[in-house]
XYZ file of C-alpha atoms in Angstrom:
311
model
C 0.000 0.000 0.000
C 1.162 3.197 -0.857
C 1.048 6.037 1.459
C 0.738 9.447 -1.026
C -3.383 10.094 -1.999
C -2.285 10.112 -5.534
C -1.972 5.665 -5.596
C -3.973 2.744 -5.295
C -4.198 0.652 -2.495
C -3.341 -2.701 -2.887
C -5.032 -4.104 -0.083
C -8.237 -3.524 1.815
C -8.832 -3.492 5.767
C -12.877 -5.541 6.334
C -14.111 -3.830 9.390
C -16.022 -6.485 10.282
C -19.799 -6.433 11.220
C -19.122 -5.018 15.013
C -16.061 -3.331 16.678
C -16.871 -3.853 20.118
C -15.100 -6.153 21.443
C -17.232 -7.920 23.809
C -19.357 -8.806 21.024
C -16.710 -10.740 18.777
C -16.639 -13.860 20.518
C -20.322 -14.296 20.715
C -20.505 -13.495 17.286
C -18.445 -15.743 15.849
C -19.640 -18.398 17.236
C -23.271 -17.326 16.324
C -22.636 -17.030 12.910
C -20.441 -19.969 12.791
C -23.414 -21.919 14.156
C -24.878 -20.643 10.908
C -22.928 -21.418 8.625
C -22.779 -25.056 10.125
C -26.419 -25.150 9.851
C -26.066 -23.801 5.907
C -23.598 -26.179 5.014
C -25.724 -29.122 6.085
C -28.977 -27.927 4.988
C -28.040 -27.098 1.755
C -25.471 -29.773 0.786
C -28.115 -32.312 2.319
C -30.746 -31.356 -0.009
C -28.546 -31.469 -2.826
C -27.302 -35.090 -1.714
C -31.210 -36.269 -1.103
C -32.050 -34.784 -4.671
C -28.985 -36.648 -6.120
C -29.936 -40.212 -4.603
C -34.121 -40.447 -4.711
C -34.588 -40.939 -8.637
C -38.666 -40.008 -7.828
C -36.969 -35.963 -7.411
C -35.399 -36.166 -10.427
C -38.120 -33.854 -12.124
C -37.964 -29.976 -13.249
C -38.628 -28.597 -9.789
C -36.547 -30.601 -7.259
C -33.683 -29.717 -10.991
C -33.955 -26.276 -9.857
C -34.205 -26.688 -6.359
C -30.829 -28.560 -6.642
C -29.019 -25.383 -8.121
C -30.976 -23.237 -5.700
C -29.237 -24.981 -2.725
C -26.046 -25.081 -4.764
C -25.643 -20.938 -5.393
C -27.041 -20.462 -1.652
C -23.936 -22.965 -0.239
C -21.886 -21.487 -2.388
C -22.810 -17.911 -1.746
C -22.837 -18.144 1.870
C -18.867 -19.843 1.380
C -18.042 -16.593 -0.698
C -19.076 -14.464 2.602
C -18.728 -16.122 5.501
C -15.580 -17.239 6.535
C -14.389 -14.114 5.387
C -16.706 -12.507 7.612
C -15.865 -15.096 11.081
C -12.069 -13.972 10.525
C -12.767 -10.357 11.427
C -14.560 -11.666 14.808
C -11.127 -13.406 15.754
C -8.433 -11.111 14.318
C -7.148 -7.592 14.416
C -6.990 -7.261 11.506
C -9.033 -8.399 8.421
C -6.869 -7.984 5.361
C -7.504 -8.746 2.114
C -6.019 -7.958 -1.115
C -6.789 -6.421 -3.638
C -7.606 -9.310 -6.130
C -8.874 -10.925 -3.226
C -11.309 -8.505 -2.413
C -12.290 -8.068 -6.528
C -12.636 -11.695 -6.540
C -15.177 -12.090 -3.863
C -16.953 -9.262 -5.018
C -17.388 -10.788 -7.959
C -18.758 -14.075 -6.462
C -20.965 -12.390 -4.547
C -22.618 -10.169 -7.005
C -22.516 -13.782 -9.212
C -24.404 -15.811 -6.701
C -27.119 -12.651 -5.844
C -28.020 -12.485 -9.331
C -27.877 -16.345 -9.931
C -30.582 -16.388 -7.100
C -32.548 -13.494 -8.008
C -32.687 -15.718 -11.527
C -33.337 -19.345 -10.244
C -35.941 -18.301 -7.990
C -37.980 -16.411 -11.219
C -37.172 -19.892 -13.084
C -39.107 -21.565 -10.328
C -41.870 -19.690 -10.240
C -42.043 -20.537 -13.816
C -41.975 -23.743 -13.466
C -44.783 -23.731 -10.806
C -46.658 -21.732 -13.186
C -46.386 -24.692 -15.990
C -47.377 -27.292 -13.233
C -50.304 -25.819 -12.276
C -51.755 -23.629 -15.150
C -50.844 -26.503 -18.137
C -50.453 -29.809 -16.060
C -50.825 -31.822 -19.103
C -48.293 -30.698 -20.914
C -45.942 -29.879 -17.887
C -43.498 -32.623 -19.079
C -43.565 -31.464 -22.690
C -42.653 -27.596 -21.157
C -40.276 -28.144 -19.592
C -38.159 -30.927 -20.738
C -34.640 -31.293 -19.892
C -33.652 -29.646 -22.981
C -35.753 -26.637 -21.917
C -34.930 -26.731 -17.963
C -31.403 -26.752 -19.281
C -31.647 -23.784 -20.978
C -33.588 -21.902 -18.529
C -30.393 -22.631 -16.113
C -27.643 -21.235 -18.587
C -29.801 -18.101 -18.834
C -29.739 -17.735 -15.214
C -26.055 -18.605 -14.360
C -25.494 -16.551 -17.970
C -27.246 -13.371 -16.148
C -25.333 -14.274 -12.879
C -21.895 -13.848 -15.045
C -23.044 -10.610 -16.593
C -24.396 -8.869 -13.180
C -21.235 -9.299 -11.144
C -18.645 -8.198 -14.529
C -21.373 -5.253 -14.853
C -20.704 -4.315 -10.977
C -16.736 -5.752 -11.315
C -16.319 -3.056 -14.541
C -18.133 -0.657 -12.382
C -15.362 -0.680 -9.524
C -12.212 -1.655 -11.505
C -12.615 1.895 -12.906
C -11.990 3.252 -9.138
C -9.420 4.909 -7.662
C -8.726 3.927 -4.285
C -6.026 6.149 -1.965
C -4.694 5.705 1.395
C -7.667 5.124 3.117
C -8.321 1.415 2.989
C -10.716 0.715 5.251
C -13.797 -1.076 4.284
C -16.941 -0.192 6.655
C -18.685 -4.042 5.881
C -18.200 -7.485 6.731
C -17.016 -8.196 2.956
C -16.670 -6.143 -0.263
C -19.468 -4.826 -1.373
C -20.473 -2.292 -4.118
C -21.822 0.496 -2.079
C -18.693 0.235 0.956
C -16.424 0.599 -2.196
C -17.921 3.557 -3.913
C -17.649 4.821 -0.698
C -14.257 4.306 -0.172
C -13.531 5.164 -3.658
C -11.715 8.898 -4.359
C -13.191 9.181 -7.377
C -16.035 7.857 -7.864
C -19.439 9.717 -9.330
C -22.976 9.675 -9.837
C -22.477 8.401 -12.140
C -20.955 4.926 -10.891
C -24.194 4.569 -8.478
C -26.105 5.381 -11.599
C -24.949 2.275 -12.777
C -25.253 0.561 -9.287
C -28.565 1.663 -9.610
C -29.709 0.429 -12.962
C -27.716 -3.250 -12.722
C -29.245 -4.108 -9.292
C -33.068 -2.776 -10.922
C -32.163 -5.634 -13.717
C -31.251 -7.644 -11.372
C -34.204 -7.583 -9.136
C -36.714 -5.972 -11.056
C -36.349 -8.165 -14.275
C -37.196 -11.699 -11.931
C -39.725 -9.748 -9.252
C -41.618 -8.992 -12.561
C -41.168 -12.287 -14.068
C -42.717 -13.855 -10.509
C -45.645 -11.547 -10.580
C -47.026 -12.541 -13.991
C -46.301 -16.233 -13.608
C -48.050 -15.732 -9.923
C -50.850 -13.557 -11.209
C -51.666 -16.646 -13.931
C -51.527 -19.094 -11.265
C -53.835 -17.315 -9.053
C -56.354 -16.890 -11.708
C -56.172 -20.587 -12.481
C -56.970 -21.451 -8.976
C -59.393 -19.686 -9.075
C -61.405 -21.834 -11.441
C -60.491 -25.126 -9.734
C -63.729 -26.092 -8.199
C -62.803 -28.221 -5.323
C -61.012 -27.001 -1.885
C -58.682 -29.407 -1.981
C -57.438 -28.963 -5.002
C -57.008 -25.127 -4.364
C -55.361 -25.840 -1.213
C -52.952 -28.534 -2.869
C -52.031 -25.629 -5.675
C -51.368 -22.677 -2.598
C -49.378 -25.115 -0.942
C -47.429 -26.163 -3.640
C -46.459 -22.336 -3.891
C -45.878 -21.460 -0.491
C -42.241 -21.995 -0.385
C -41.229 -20.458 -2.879
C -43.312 -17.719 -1.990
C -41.554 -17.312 1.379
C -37.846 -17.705 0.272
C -38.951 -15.011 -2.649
C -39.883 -12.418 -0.056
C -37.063 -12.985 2.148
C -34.526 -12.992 -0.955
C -35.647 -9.700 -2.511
C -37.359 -7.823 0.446
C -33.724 -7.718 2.287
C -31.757 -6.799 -0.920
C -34.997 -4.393 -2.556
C -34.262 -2.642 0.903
C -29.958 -2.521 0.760
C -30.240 -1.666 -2.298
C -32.693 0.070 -4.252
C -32.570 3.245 -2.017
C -29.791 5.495 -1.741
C -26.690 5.390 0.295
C -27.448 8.559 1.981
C -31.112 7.269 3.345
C -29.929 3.590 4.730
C -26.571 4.474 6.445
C -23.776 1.867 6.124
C -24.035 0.410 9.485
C -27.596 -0.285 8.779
C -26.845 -1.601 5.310
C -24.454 -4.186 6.873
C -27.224 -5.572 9.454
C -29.912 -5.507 6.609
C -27.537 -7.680 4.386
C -26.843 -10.027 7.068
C -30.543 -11.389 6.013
C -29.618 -11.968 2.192
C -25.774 -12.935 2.727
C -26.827 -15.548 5.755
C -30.018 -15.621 7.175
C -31.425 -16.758 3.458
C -29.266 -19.219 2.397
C -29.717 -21.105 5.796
C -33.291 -20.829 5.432
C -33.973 -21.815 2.305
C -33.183 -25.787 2.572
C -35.595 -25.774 6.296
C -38.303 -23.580 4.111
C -38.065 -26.233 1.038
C -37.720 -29.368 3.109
C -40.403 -28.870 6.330
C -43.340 -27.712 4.198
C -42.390 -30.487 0.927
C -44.188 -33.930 1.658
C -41.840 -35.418 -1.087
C -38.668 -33.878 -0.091
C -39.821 -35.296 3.853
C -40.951 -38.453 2.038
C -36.955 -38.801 0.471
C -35.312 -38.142 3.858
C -37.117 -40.950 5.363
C -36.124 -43.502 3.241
C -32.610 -42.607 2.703
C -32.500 -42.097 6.563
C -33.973 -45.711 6.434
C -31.548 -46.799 4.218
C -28.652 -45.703 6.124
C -30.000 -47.231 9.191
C -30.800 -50.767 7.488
C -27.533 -51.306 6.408
């Protein structure tokens, strides 16, 4: 790191998510407990998904990748983010700190995608159950998940271009838990309106593009219920929608609220808390939400729990 105001930095300081420090062991071990409970959750669901052939159908395809990006996106963050409970310092580098913001901005869109995907999907199921199979082949489920890792790629090099243009000077201190856009700009001596113009606009793609793309396929699914005569069979179709409905309004009510307002209205300190729910709160939710209130993913994890015990 140089120390005139007219070079780059070549390393960042994370100042963590607290700095008192009778709060950092608790912490850590909270949001290790977390993490532990991600991990498992997530990487469970993707093993029960891989090994009952009876989930090997369009929705439990996408649920698979959902509980992939959500492990992976929570691996991006949080270690990084348990180091600054237990050290002085939290250094990272430069590329370091590039590359995870590039994960991160990766995995948020990838999510913000597969979770619009879904509600697709649900939409096919219940709106055109005969030809559900026919919709959404492999061939077309395929494609559906190279458009949303494809957008995933395209958000975080949008946000990565965004910063890369940055000078940063000798003050290296990064007020989050991680590097994100907004502590950047921040940070940043030169950048403009123009740079959270473009914040701005790549998070409303982001967001806006799949929130809208949820609405219609929810607004046809609700006027297809509508006309299904029997209560059970309305009830069956509500339920069948109700977690994904949850894990969509966690998902983009935390990050509609970081990030669609600006900087000066949600201070940084309560930008860091409010991200806490899409960085860590979600993906750990996400495999209870899917699993507890699925009768075929509960169905799964009783035989392969009875497998396991039988031999």
């Amino acid at each position: 790191m140089a120390a005139e105001n007219t070079s780059s930095v070549t390393e960042f300081i994370l100042a963590g998510l607290t700095d008192k420090p009778g709060l950092q062991i608790p912490l850590f071990f909270l949001f290790l407990g977390f993490y532990v409970l991600t991990v498992v959750g997530n990487l469970g669901l993707i093993i029960l998904i891989g090994l009952n052939s009876h989930l090997h159908i369009p929705m439990y395809f996408f649920l698979f990748n959902l509980s992939f990006i959500d492990f992976s996106f929570s691996t991006a963050i949080v270690p990084r983010m348990l180091m600054s409970f237990v050290s002085k310092k939290n250094i990272i580098s430069y590329a370091g700190c590039m590359t995870q913001l590039f994960f991160f901005c990766f995995f948020v869109f990838s999510e913000s995608f597969i979770l619009s995907a879904m509600a697709y999907d649900r939409y096919v199921a219940i709106c055109k159950p005969l030809l559900y199979m026919v919709t959404m082949s492999p061939r077309v489920c395929l494609f559906l998940l190279l458009g949303v890792y494809g957008m995933g790629v395209l958000g975080a090099t949008a946000h990565i271009g965004n910063i890369g243009f940055l000078t940063f000077c000798a003050d290296n201190l990064v007020n989050h838990y991680m590097c994100d856009v907004l502590p950047l700009l921040e940070l940043s001596c030169n950048s403009s309106y123009i740079n959270l113009l473009v914040v701005f606009i790549v998070v409303t793609i982001g967001i806006g593009v799949p929130i809208v793309a949820i609405f219609i396929s929810y607004g046809f699914i609700i006027s297809s219920i509508f006309y299904i005569s029997s209560t059970e069979g309305r009830s069956k179709a509500f339920s069948t929608c109700s977690s994904h409905i949850i894990a969509v309004s966690l998902f983009f009510g935390s990050g509609a609220f970081m990030y669609l307002k600006p900087p000066s209205i949600i201070p940084l300190d309560q930008g860091k808390v409010s991200s806490l729910f899409y960085t860590i709160v979600v993906p750990m939710f996400n495999p209870l939400i899917y699993s507890l209130r699925n009768k075929d993913v509960k169905c799964a994890l009783k035989k392969t729990l009875g497998r396991i015990t039988f031999s």
